[in-house]
XYZ file of N, CA, C and O in Angstrom:
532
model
N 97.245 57.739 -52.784
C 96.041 57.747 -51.976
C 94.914 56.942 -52.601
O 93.921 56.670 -51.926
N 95.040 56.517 -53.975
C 93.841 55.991 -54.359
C 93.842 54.740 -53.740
O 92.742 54.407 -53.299
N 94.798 53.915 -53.572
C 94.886 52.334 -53.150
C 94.218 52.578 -51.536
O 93.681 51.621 -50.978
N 94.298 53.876 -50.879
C 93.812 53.285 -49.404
C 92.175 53.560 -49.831
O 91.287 52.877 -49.322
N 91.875 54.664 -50.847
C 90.352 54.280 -50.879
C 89.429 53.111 -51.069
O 88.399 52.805 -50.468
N 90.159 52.455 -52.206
C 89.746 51.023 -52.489
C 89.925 49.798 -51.547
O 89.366 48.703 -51.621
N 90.983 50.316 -50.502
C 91.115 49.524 -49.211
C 89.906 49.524 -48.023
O 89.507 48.594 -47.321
N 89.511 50.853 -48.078
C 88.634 51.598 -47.209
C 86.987 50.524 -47.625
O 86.204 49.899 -46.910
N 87.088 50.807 -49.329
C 86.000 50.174 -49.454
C 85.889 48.722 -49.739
O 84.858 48.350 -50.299
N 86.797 47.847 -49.438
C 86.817 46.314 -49.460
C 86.474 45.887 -47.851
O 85.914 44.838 -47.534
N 87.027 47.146 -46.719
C 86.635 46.394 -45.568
C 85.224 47.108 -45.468
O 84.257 46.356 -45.345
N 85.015 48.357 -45.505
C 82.975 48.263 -45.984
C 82.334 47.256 -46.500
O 81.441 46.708 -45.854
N 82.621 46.908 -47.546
C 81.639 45.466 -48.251
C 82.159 44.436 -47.291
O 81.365 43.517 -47.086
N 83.296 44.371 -46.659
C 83.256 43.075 -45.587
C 82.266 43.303 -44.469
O 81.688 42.346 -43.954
N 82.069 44.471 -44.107
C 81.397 44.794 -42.727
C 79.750 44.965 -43.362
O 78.866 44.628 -42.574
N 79.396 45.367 -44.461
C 78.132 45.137 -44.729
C 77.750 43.935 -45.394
O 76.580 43.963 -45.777
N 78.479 42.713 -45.691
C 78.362 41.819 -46.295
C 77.185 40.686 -45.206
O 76.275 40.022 -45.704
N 77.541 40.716 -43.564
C 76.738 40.486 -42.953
C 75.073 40.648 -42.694
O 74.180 39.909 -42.279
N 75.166 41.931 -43.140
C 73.791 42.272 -42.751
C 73.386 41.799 -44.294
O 72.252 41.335 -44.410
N 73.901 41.846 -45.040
C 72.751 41.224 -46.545
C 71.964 40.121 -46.735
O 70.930 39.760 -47.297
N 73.217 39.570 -45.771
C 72.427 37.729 -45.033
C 71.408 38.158 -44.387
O 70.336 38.165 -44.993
N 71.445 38.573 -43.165
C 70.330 39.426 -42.480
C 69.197 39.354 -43.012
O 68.315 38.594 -42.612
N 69.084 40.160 -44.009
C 67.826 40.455 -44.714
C 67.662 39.432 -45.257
O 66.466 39.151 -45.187
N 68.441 38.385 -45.990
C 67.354 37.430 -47.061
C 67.217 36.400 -45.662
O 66.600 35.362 -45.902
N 67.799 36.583 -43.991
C 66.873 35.663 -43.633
C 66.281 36.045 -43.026
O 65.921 35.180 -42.227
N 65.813 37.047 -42.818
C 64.349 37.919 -41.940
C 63.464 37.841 -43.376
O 62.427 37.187 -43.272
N 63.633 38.198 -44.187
C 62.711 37.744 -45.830
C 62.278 36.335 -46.028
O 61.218 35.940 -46.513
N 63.170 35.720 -45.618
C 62.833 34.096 -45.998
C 62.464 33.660 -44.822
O 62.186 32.461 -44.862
N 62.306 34.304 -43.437
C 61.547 33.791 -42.576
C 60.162 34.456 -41.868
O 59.538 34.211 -40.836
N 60.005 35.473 -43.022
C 58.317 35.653 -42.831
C 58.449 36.992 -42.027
O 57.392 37.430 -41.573
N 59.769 37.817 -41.747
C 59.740 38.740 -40.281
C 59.184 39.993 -40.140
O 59.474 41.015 -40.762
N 58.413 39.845 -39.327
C 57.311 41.113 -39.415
C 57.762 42.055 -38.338
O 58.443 41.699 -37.376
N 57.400 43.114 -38.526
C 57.580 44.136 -37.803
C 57.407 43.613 -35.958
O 58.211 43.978 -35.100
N 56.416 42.881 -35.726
C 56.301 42.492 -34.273
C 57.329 41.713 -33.804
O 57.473 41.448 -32.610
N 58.210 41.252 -34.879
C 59.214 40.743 -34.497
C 60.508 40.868 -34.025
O 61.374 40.070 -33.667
N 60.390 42.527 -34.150
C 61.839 43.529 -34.131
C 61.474 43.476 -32.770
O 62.227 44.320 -32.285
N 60.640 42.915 -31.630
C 60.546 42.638 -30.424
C 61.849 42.193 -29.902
O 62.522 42.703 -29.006
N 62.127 40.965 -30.751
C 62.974 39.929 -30.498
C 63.754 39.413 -31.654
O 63.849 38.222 -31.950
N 64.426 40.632 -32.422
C 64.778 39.560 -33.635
C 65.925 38.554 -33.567
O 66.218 38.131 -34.686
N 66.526 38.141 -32.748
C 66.942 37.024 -32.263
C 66.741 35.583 -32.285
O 67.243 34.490 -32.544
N 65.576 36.297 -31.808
C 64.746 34.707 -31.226
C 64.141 34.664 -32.369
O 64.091 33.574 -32.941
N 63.675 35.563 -32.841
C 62.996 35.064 -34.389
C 63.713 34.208 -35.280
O 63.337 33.182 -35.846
N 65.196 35.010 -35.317
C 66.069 33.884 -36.211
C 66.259 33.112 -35.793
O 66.569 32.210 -36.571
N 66.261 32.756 -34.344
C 67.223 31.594 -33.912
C 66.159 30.098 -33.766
O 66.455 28.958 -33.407
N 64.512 30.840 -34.326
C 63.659 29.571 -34.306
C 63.366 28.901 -36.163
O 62.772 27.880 -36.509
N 64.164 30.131 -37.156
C 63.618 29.845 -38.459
C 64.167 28.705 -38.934
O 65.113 28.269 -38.278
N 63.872 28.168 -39.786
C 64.937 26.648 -40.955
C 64.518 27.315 -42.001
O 63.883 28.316 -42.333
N 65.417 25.914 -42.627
C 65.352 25.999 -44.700
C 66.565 27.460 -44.651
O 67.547 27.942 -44.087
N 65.667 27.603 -45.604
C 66.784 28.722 -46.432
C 67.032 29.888 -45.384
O 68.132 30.397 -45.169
N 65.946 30.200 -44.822
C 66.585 31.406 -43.617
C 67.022 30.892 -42.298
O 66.706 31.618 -41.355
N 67.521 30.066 -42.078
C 68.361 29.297 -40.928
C 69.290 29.676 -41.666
O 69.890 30.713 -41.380
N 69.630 28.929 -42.789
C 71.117 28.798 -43.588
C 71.361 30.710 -43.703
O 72.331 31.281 -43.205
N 70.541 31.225 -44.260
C 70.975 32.645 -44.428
C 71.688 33.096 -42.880
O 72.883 33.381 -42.805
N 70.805 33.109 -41.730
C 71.813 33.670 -40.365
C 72.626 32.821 -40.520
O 73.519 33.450 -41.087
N 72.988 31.761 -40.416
C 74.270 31.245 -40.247
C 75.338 32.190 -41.194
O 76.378 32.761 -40.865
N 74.887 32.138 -42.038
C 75.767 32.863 -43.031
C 76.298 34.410 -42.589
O 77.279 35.104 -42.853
N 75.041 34.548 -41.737
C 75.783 36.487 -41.319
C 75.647 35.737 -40.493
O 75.118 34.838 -41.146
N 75.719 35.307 -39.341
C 76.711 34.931 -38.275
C 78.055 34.596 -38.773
O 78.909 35.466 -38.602
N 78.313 33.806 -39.195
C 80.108 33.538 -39.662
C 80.527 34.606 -40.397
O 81.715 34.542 -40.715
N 79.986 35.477 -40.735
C 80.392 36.317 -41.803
C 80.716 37.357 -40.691
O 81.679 38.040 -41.040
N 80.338 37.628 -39.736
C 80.321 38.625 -38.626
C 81.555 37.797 -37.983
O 82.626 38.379 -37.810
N 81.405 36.463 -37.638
C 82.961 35.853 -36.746
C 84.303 36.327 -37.660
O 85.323 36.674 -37.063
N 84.258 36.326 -39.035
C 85.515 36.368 -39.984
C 85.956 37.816 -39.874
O 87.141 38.132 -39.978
N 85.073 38.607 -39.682
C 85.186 39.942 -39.785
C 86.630 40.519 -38.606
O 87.511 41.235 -39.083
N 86.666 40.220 -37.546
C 88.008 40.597 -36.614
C 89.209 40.437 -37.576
O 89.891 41.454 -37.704
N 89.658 39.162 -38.393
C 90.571 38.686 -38.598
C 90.785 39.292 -39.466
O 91.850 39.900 -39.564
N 90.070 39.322 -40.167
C 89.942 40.628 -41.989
C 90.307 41.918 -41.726
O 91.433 42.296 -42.048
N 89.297 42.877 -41.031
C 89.960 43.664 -40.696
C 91.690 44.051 -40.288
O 92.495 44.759 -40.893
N 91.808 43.386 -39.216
C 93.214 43.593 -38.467
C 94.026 43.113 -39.382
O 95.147 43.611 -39.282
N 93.919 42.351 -40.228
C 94.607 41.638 -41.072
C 94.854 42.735 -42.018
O 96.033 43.088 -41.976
N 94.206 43.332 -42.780
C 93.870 44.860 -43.797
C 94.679 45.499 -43.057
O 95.846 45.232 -43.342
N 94.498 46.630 -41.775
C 95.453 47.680 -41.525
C 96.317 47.283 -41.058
O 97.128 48.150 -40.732
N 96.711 45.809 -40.725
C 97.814 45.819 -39.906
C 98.831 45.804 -41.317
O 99.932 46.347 -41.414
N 98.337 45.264 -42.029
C 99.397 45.254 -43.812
C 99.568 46.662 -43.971
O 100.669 47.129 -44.262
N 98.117 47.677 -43.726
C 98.515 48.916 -44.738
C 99.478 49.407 -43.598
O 100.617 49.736 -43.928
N 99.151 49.469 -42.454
C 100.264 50.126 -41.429
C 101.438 49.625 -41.686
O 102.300 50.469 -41.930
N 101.871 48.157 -41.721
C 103.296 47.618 -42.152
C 103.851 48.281 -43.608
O 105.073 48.313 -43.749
N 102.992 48.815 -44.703
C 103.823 49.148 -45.456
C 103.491 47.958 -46.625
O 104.303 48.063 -47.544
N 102.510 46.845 -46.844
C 102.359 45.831 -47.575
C 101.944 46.700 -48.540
O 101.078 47.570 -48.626
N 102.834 46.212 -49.281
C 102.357 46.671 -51.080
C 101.042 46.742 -51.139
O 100.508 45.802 -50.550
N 100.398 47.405 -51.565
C 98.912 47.657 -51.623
C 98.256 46.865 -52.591
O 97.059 46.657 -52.393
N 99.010 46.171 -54.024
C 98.620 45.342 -54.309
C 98.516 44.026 -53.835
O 97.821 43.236 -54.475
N 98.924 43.770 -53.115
C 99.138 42.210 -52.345
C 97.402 42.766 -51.402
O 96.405 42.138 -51.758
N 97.237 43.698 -50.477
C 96.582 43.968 -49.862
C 95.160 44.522 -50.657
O 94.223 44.728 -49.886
N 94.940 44.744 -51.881
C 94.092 44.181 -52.734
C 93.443 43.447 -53.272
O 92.213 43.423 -53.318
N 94.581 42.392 -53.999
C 94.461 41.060 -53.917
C 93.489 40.333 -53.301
O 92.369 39.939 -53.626
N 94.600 40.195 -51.748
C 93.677 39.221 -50.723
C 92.431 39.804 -50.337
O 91.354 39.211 -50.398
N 92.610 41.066 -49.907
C 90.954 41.797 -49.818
C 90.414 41.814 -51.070
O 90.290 43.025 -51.257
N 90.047 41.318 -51.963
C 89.427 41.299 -53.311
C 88.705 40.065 -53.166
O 87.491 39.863 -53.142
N 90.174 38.881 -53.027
C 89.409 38.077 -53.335
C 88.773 37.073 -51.952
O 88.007 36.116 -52.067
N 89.227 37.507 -50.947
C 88.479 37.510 -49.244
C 86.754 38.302 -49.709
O 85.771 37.640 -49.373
N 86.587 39.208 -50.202
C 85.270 39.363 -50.640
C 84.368 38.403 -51.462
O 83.308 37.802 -51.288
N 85.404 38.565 -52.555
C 84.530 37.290 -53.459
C 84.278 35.735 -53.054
O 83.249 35.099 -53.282
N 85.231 35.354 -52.522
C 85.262 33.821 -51.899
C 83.963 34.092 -50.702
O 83.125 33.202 -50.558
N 83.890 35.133 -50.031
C 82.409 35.039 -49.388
C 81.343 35.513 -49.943
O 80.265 35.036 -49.587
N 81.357 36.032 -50.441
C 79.859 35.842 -51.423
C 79.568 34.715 -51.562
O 78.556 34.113 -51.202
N 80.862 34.224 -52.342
C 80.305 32.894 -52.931
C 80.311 31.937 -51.537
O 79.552 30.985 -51.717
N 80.755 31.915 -50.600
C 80.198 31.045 -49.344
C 79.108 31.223 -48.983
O 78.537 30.230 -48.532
N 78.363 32.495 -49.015
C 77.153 32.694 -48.501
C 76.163 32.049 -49.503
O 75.328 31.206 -49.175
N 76.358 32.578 -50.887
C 75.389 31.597 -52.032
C 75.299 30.381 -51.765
O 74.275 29.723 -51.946
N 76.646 29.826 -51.180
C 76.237 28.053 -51.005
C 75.820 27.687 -49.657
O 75.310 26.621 -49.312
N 76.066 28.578 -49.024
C 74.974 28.283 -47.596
C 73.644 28.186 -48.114
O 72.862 27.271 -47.858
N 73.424 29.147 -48.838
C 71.859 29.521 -49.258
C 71.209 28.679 -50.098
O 69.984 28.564 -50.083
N 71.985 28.028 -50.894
C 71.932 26.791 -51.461
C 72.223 25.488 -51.303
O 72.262 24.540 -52.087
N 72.439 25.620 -50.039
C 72.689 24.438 -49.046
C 73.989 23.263 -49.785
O 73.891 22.039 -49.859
N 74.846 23.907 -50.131
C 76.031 23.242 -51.094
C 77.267 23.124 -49.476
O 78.192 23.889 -49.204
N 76.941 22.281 -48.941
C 77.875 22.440 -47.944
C 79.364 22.079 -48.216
O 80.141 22.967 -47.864
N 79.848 21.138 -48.682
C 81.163 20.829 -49.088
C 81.959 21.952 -49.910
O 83.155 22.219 -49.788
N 81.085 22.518 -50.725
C 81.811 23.511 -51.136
C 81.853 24.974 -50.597
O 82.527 25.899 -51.051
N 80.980 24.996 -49.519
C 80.695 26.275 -48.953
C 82.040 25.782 -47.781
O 82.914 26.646 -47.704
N 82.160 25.153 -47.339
C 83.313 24.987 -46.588
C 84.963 25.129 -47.577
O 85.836 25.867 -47.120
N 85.117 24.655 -48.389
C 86.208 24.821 -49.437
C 86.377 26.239 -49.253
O 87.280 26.956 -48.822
N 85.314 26.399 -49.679
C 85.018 28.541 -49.889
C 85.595 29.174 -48.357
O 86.366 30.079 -48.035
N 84.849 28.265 -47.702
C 85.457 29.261 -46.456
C 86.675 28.917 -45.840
O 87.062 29.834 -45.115
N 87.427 27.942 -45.853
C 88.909 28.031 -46.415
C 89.580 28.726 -46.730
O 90.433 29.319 -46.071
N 89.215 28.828 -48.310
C 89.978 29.810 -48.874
C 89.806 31.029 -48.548
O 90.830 31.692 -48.384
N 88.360 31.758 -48.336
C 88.592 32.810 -47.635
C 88.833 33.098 -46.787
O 88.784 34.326 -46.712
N 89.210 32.496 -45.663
C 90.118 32.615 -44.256
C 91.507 32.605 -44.477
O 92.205 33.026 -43.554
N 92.242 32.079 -45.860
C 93.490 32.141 -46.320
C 93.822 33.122 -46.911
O 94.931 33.230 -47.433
N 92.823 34.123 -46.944
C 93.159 35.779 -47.645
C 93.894 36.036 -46.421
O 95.057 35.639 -46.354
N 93.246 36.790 -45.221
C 93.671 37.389 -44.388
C 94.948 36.907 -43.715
O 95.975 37.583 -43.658
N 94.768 35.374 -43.083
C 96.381 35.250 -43.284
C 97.257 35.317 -43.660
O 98.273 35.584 -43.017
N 97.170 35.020 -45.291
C 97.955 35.554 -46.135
C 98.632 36.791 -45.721
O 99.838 36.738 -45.476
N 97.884 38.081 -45.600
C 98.506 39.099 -45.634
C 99.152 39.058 -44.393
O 100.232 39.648 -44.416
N 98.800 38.474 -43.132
C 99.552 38.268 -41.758
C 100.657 37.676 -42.143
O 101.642 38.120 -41.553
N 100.919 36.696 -43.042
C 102.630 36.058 -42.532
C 103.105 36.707 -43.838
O 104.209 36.233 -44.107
N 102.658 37.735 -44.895
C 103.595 38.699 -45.355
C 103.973 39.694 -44.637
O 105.074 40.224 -44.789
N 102.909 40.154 -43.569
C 103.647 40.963 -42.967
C 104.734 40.626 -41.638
O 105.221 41.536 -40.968
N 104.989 39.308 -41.413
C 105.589 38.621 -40.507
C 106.428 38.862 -41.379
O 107.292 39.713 -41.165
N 106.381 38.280 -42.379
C 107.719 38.155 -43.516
C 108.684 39.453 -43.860
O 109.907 39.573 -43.777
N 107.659 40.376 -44.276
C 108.753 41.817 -44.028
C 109.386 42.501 -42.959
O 110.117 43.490 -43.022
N 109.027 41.870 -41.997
C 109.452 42.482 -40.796
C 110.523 41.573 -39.833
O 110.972 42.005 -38.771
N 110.834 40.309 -40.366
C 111.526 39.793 -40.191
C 112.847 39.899 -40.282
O 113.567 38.959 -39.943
């Protein structure tokens, strides 16, 4: 039972990993309380560093379907829980570090990054194609 806790909490930090962007770009774009009017439109008029921050929890919110389903559909198949560690480990870390280089406007490598972290979750999809084959 300990491996599904640590499972439990890799797709938490995926699902709150969005909103952290959130905040440094409602922070980096000045957002005041009158703005929870519309915080939408608030983000969707900011630049610089809090443009790049929503983008960042926007994609970070698109990756999220695939991660997930990707996670229980392994633990339901029976995927070794280390393999399903692994890629959820390092599917976390590879976005962090995508979001830092959004935020740092490092685009070539923030794309590399997000690559590779889109190659976690598959990963665990064509192992579990693979065992069930």
């Amino acid at each position: 039972m300990q491996g599904i806790n640590e499972i439990i909490y890799l797709i938490l930090a995926a699902c709150l990993l969005p909103y952290v962007f959130a905040i440094i770009a409602k922070i980096a774009g000045g957002f005041k309380v009158a703005d929870n009017q519309n915080p939408r439109d608030f983000l969707a008029k900011t630049t610089g560093l809090a443009a790049r921050a929503n983008a960042a929890q926007q994609n970070s919110f698109e990756s999220l379907p695939l991660f997930i389903a990707a996670v229980l559909i392994a633990e339901y198949m029976v995927v070794s829980q280390i393999w399903i560690l692994l890629f959820g480990t390092a599917y976390i870390i590879l976005r962090i570090l995508y979001g830092l280089c959004y935020l740092a406007n490092l685009s070539s490598l923030r794309s590399i990054l997000w690559f590779l972290s889109m190659l976690c979750p598959i990963s665990l999809l064509l192992i579990v194609i693979k065992i069930t084959s």
